[in-house]
Amino acid sequence: MKIFTPALLFSGMALSSATSAVQVYHDENGTDLSVFGRIEARYMDKSSRLSHNGGLEGRSRLGISASSKIASGVKAVAFGEWEVASETSQNGKWDTRYAYTGFDFSQYGTLVFGQGDSARYILAGYTDVFEDVGFHAQSYSMLGGRQEGQVMYVAAVGGYTLAASMQTPVSGMGQYFDHDKMVWQDLDVKFGYAAALTYNWTDGLLDGLAFGVSYDWYDLEHSESGDRHDFGIGISYGHLGDGFYTAVQYSKEKFKQEAHHSTGWEGVGGYTFESGFGFMLGIGYQGYHLDRAENSYISGQLSYDFCPALRLYGEGELGLGRLDYQVKNTSQHSKYEIGLMYVF
C-alpha cells in the first residue's frame, strides 16, 4: 500500500518524500543521499505464484534518492529502485523499477530522464492501493507501467499538479490481444506522450478531495491494431493510510484499427484506524465494446501496523467473470496472499 497522498502520485518522485527514507549523507555544498527499502515474507497461493503450488517466499526492495545543488533554486536529482523476489517466483534476479536523473527547478517543477511511470499514473494511482491485487481494470500497465526511455515532467502550483511525459522508441514494451482479429500482438513503441492534471482541495469542507483527468497516445510501430490513445478521469477523497480513503476512476481506450473502444472502471474504499488496523475493498471491470468482458473482480485487504516499520497484511482477489450474464471462459481465478513487511 502506498504511504503518500494522491497529490504526489507521479512515478518514483513521490517515493523520495516517503517517511521511511533515511538520509545517509549530507554536506555543506547541498548534496544529500537517502536510502530506503523493504524486506518482506509472504505466503502466496498457487494462483499468485508462477509455480504450481502455494508457498512462502521472500521479496526485497532497495532504493536510493540523491540531490546536489547546482545553483539557487536548481538541483541535480537522481532516483533508483530495484526489487528481487525468491527464486521460486522470479528466479532471484534484481529488476529495475525506477532509474532516472535530471533537474529539480523548485517551484517550476522537476524534469527527469530514464525509467519511471508515465504522466498517466498521477491519475491511475488513485486506485493503486493494494500490494499485488486489483489495479487492472484499465490499460495503464499494458506498456509495462514503469516505462523505459521517457522524459518526465511534474509541477505543483497551489492545489494543481501538472504532469507530462514523452516516450522515446522502445521495442517489446508489452502485448495486446486484438479483439477484432482475435490475435496477440507485440507492442513496439515508436513515439508517445501522456499528460495529466489534478486538483487537490486542502482546506474547508472539501479538504481531502482530489479530481483529475489524463490522456495518452502511442505510435505503435508494426502493430496491426494501429496507434493507441486513452482518456481517463478520476476522483478521490481522504488520505491513504490515515483515516478514510476512497477513489473511483474511469478510462476509455481505443486502437485506431479496432472497431470499438475498451472501457474500464475501478473503485476502492477503506479506513485506517489510529490503532494501526486498516481495511480496503475494491471492485473493477474492463470490457471491449458491450459484449466481450476482459476483466471483472472484487479485491480486499486487511492490515495491522505493529509500528511504523512493520506491517502484517492479508489480501485477495475474486474474479467475477461477466457482470451481466455468465459466459464460458470469462471468469478469473481467485488468489490470495499473507505478508509480513518491514519498511526502512
Coordinates of C-alpha atoms in Angstrom, one line a residue:
M1 CA 0.0 0.0 0.0
K2 CA 1.2 3.5 -0.8
I3 CA 2.2 5.8 2.0
F4 CA 1.8 9.1 0.2
T5 CA -1.2 11.1 -1.0
P6 CA -2.6 11.3 -4.5
A7 CA -1.1 14.8 -4.8
L8 CA 2.3 13.1 -5.0
L9 CA 1.4 10.2 -7.2
F10 CA 3.7 10.5 -10.1
S11 CA 6.5 8.0 -10.7
G12 CA 9.1 7.4 -8.0
M13 CA 9.4 11.2 -7.4
A14 CA 6.8 10.6 -4.7
L15 CA 8.9 7.9 -3.0
S16 CA 11.8 10.4 -2.4
S17 CA 9.5 12.1 0.1
A18 CA 8.4 8.8 1.9
T19 CA 8.7 9.0 5.6
S20 CA 10.7 5.8 5.7
A21 CA 13.7 7.2 3.7
V22 CA 16.8 7.6 5.8
Q23 CA 19.4 10.3 5.0
V24 CA 22.8 8.7 5.0
Y25 CA 24.9 11.6 3.6
H26 CA 24.7 15.4 3.7
D27 CA 27.4 18.1 3.1
E28 CA 27.6 21.8 3.3
N29 CA 27.6 22.1 -0.6
G30 CA 23.9 20.9 -0.7
T31 CA 24.5 17.2 -1.6
D32 CA 22.0 14.7 0.0
L33 CA 21.8 10.9 -0.3
S34 CA 18.9 8.9 1.2
V35 CA 18.3 5.1 1.3
F36 CA 15.0 3.3 1.6
G37 CA 13.6 -0.1 1.0
R38 CA 11.6 -3.0 2.4
I39 CA 12.0 -6.7 3.2
E40 CA 9.0 -9.0 3.1
A41 CA 8.0 -12.6 3.7
R42 CA 4.7 -13.6 2.2
Y43 CA 2.6 -16.8 1.7
M44 CA 1.0 -16.9 -1.7
D45 CA -1.5 -19.4 -3.1
K46 CA -0.7 -21.2 -6.3
S47 CA -2.7 -18.7 -8.4
S48 CA -0.5 -15.9 -7.2
R49 CA 2.8 -17.6 -7.9
L50 CA 4.5 -18.6 -11.1
S51 CA 4.7 -22.2 -9.8
H52 CA 2.0 -24.9 -9.4
N53 CA 2.0 -24.8 -5.6
G54 CA 1.4 -22.2 -2.9
G55 CA 4.2 -21.4 -0.6
L56 CA 6.3 -18.9 1.5
E57 CA 8.7 -16.6 -0.3
G58 CA 10.8 -13.5 0.3
R59 CA 10.8 -10.3 -1.6
S60 CA 13.1 -7.2 -1.1
R61 CA 13.3 -3.7 -2.5
L62 CA 16.2 -1.2 -2.3
G63 CA 16.2 2.4 -3.4
I64 CA 18.3 5.5 -3.3
S65 CA 17.4 9.1 -3.8
A66 CA 20.1 11.8 -4.3
S67 CA 20.3 15.5 -5.0
S68 CA 23.0 18.1 -5.4
K69 CA 22.7 21.9 -5.6
I70 CA 23.6 23.4 -8.9
A71 CA 22.5 27.0 -8.4
S72 CA 19.9 28.9 -6.4
G73 CA 16.6 27.1 -6.9
V74 CA 18.1 24.4 -9.1
K75 CA 19.2 20.9 -8.1
A76 CA 20.5 17.8 -9.8
V77 CA 18.5 14.8 -8.8
A78 CA 18.7 11.0 -9.2
F79 CA 16.4 8.2 -8.2
G80 CA 16.7 4.4 -8.4
E81 CA 14.7 1.4 -7.0
W82 CA 15.3 -2.3 -7.5
E83 CA 13.3 -5.4 -6.5
V84 CA 14.2 -9.1 -6.1
A85 CA 12.0 -12.0 -5.2
S86 CA 12.9 -15.5 -4.3
E87 CA 13.9 -18.0 -7.0
T88 CA 10.6 -19.8 -6.8
S89 CA 8.8 -16.9 -8.3
Q90 CA 11.1 -14.6 -10.2
N91 CA 14.4 -16.5 -10.5
G92 CA 16.0 -14.4 -7.8
K93 CA 17.0 -11.7 -10.3
W94 CA 17.1 -8.0 -9.5
D95 CA 14.6 -6.0 -11.6
T96 CA 14.8 -2.2 -12.1
R97 CA 11.6 -0.4 -11.0
Y98 CA 12.8 3.2 -11.3
A99 CA 16.0 4.7 -12.7
Y100 CA 16.1 8.3 -13.7
T101 CA 18.1 11.5 -13.3
G102 CA 17.5 15.2 -14.1
F103 CA 16.8 18.6 -12.6
D104 CA 14.6 20.0 -9.8
F105 CA 13.7 23.6 -10.6
S106 CA 11.9 24.1 -7.2
Q107 CA 8.5 25.9 -7.8
Y108 CA 9.0 25.5 -11.6
G109 CA 8.8 21.7 -11.5
T110 CA 11.0 18.6 -11.9
L111 CA 12.4 17.3 -15.2
V112 CA 13.9 13.9 -15.3
F113 CA 15.0 11.3 -17.9
G114 CA 15.0 7.5 -17.7
Q115 CA 12.7 4.8 -16.4
G116 CA 9.5 5.7 -14.5
D117 CA 5.8 5.9 -14.6
S118 CA 4.2 7.9 -17.4
A119 CA 2.2 11.1 -16.5
R120 CA -1.0 9.0 -16.6
Y121 CA -0.1 7.4 -13.3
I122 CA -0.9 10.7 -11.4
L123 CA -4.5 9.7 -12.1
A124 CA -4.3 5.9 -12.4
G125 CA -2.6 5.8 -9.0
Y126 CA -5.8 6.9 -7.2
T127 CA -6.8 3.2 -7.1
D128 CA -3.4 1.6 -6.9
V129 CA -3.8 0.9 -3.2
F130 CA -3.1 -2.9 -2.8
E131 CA 0.3 -4.7 -2.8
D132 CA -0.4 -7.2 -5.6
V133 CA -4.2 -7.5 -6.3
G134 CA -6.5 -5.1 -8.1
F135 CA -5.4 -2.2 -10.3
H136 CA -6.1 -3.8 -13.7
A137 CA -9.5 -2.5 -14.7
Q138 CA -7.8 -0.1 -17.1
S139 CA -4.9 -0.2 -19.6
Y140 CA -2.2 1.6 -17.6
S141 CA 0.0 -1.4 -17.3
M142 CA -0.3 -2.5 -20.9
L143 CA 3.1 -1.0 -21.8
G144 CA 4.8 -2.1 -18.6
G145 CA 3.6 0.5 -16.2
R146 CA 7.1 1.9 -15.3
Q147 CA 8.4 2.6 -18.9
E148 CA 12.0 2.9 -20.0
G149 CA 13.2 5.7 -22.3
Q150 CA 11.0 8.5 -21.0
V151 CA 11.2 12.3 -20.5
M152 CA 9.1 13.1 -17.4
Y153 CA 8.0 16.5 -16.0
V154 CA 5.8 17.3 -13.0
A155 CA 5.0 20.6 -11.3
A156 CA 2.7 21.6 -8.4
V157 CA 1.2 25.1 -8.1
G158 CA -1.3 25.7 -5.4
G159 CA -3.7 22.8 -5.4
Y160 CA -2.9 21.9 -9.1
T161 CA -0.5 19.2 -10.2
L162 CA 0.5 19.0 -13.8
A163 CA 2.4 16.1 -15.3
A164 CA 3.7 15.4 -18.8
S165 CA 5.8 12.6 -20.3
M166 CA 7.3 11.7 -23.6
Q167 CA 8.1 8.1 -24.7
T168 CA 11.1 7.5 -27.0
P169 CA 11.4 4.4 -29.2
V170 CA 11.4 1.1 -27.3
S171 CA 10.8 -2.4 -28.7
G172 CA 8.8 -5.1 -26.9
M173 CA 7.1 -2.9 -24.3
G174 CA 4.1 -5.1 -24.0
Q175 CA 1.5 -7.3 -25.6
Y176 CA -2.1 -6.7 -26.7
F177 CA -4.9 -9.0 -27.8
D178 CA -6.7 -7.6 -30.8
H179 CA -10.4 -8.2 -30.1
D180 CA -11.4 -8.0 -33.8
K181 CA -8.7 -10.1 -35.3
M182 CA -8.5 -12.4 -32.2
V183 CA -4.7 -12.5 -32.2
W184 CA -1.9 -11.4 -29.8
Q185 CA 0.4 -8.6 -30.9
D186 CA 3.8 -7.4 -29.6
L187 CA 3.8 -3.7 -29.0
D188 CA 6.9 -1.7 -30.2
V189 CA 6.6 2.0 -29.4
K190 CA 8.0 4.5 -31.9
F191 CA 6.8 7.6 -30.1
G192 CA 4.3 8.5 -27.4
Y193 CA 3.2 11.1 -24.9
A194 CA 1.0 11.4 -21.8
A195 CA -0.4 14.4 -19.8
A196 CA -2.4 14.7 -16.7
L197 CA -3.9 17.5 -14.5
T198 CA -5.2 17.1 -11.0
Y199 CA -6.6 19.5 -8.3
N200 CA -6.5 18.8 -4.6
W201 CA -8.5 20.7 -2.0
T202 CA -6.5 21.2 1.2
D203 CA -8.9 23.3 3.4
G204 CA -12.5 23.9 4.2
L205 CA -15.4 21.4 3.7
L206 CA -13.7 19.8 0.6
D207 CA -10.3 19.1 2.4
G208 CA -9.1 15.8 1.1
L209 CA -11.0 15.8 -2.2
A210 CA -9.0 15.3 -5.4
F211 CA -10.0 15.3 -9.0
G212 CA -8.0 14.6 -12.2
V213 CA -8.0 13.9 -15.9
S214 CA -5.4 12.3 -18.1
Y215 CA -4.7 11.5 -21.8
D216 CA -2.0 9.5 -23.5
W217 CA -1.2 8.5 -27.1
Y218 CA 1.3 6.0 -28.6
D219 CA 2.6 5.4 -32.1
L220 CA 2.8 1.6 -32.1
E221 CA 5.1 0.6 -34.9
H222 CA 4.3 -2.7 -36.6
S223 CA 1.0 -3.1 -34.7
E224 CA -1.9 -4.3 -36.9
S225 CA -4.3 -2.6 -34.4
G226 CA -2.7 0.8 -35.1
D227 CA -1.9 3.7 -32.8
R228 CA -3.5 3.7 -29.3
H229 CA -5.0 6.5 -27.3
D230 CA -6.6 6.5 -23.8
F231 CA -8.6 9.0 -21.8
G232 CA -9.0 8.8 -18.0
I233 CA -11.0 10.6 -15.3
G234 CA -10.9 10.0 -11.5
I235 CA -11.8 11.4 -8.1
S236 CA -10.6 10.5 -4.6
Y237 CA -11.4 11.6 -1.1
G238 CA -9.4 11.3 2.1
H239 CA -5.7 10.5 2.8
L240 CA -4.5 6.9 2.1
G241 CA -3.1 5.3 5.3
D242 CA -4.7 8.0 7.5
G243 CA -8.4 7.5 8.3
F244 CA -10.9 7.2 5.5
Y245 CA -10.0 6.9 1.8
T246 CA -12.0 6.2 -1.3
A247 CA -11.4 6.7 -5.0
V248 CA -13.0 5.9 -8.4
Q249 CA -11.5 6.1 -11.8
Y250 CA -12.9 5.6 -15.4
S251 CA -10.9 5.1 -18.6
K252 CA -11.7 4.7 -22.3
E253 CA -9.1 3.3 -24.7
K254 CA -9.1 3.0 -28.5
F255 CA -6.8 1.3 -31.0
K256 CA -7.0 3.0 -34.4
Q257 CA -7.8 -0.1 -36.5
E258 CA -10.2 -1.6 -34.0
A259 CA -14.0 -1.1 -34.4
H260 CA -14.8 -0.2 -30.8
H261 CA -13.4 1.2 -27.6
S262 CA -12.4 -0.6 -24.4
T263 CA -13.8 0.9 -21.2
G264 CA -12.9 0.3 -17.6
W265 CA -13.7 1.5 -14.1
E266 CA -12.4 0.7 -10.7
G267 CA -13.4 1.8 -7.2
V268 CA -11.7 1.4 -3.8
G269 CA -12.6 2.4 -0.3
G270 CA -11.3 1.7 3.2
Y271 CA -10.3 3.1 6.6
T272 CA -7.0 3.1 8.6
F273 CA -7.5 3.4 12.4
E274 CA -5.1 5.1 14.8
S275 CA -4.6 1.7 16.4
G276 CA -2.8 0.5 13.3
F277 CA -5.6 -1.7 11.9
G278 CA -6.8 -1.0 8.4
F279 CA -9.0 -2.4 5.7
M280 CA -9.5 -1.7 2.0
L281 CA -12.1 -3.1 -0.5
G282 CA -12.1 -2.7 -4.3
I283 CA -14.1 -3.6 -7.4
G284 CA -13.2 -3.3 -11.1
Y285 CA -14.3 -4.1 -14.6
Q286 CA -12.8 -3.8 -18.0
G287 CA -14.5 -4.7 -21.2
Y288 CA -14.3 -4.3 -25.0
H289 CA -17.4 -3.0 -26.7
L290 CA -20.5 -4.2 -24.9
D291 CA -20.3 -8.0 -25.1
R292 CA -16.7 -9.1 -24.6
A293 CA -15.7 -8.7 -21.0
E294 CA -12.0 -8.5 -20.3
N295 CA -11.7 -8.4 -16.6
S296 CA -14.1 -8.1 -13.6
Y297 CA -13.2 -8.7 -9.9
I298 CA -13.5 -7.7 -6.3
S299 CA -10.4 -7.3 -4.1
G300 CA -9.7 -6.7 -0.5
Q301 CA -7.0 -6.2 2.2
L302 CA -6.8 -6.3 5.9
S303 CA -3.6 -4.9 7.6
Y304 CA -2.1 -4.2 11.0
D305 CA 0.8 -1.9 11.7
F306 CA 2.8 -3.1 14.8
C307 CA 4.8 0.1 14.4
P308 CA 5.6 2.5 11.5
A309 CA 8.1 0.0 10.2
L310 CA 6.4 -3.4 10.5
R311 CA 3.1 -4.3 8.8
L312 CA 1.1 -7.6 8.7
Y313 CA -1.4 -7.8 5.8
G314 CA -3.6 -10.2 4.0
E315 CA -5.2 -9.6 0.7
G316 CA -7.1 -11.4 -2.0
E317 CA -9.0 -11.1 -5.3
L318 CA -12.0 -12.9 -6.7
G319 CA -12.8 -13.0 -10.4
L320 CA -16.4 -12.3 -11.2
G321 CA -16.5 -13.1 -14.9
R322 CA -19.3 -11.4 -16.8
L323 CA -21.3 -8.9 -14.8
D324 CA -24.4 -9.1 -17.0
Y325 CA -24.6 -12.8 -17.7
Q326 CA -22.3 -15.9 -17.4
V327 CA -20.2 -16.8 -20.4
K328 CA -17.7 -19.6 -20.6
N329 CA -14.0 -18.8 -20.1
T330 CA -14.6 -15.2 -18.8
S331 CA -14.2 -15.7 -15.1
Q332 CA -10.8 -15.2 -13.4
H333 CA -9.2 -17.4 -10.8
S334 CA -9.3 -16.2 -7.2
K335 CA -6.0 -15.6 -5.4
Y336 CA -4.7 -14.5 -2.0
E337 CA -1.5 -13.8 -0.1
I338 CA -0.5 -13.1 3.5
G339 CA 2.6 -10.9 4.1
L340 CA 4.8 -9.5 6.9
M341 CA 6.6 -6.4 5.6
Y342 CA 9.4 -4.4 7.2
V343 CA 10.0 -0.9 5.7
F344 CA 13.1 1.2 6.2

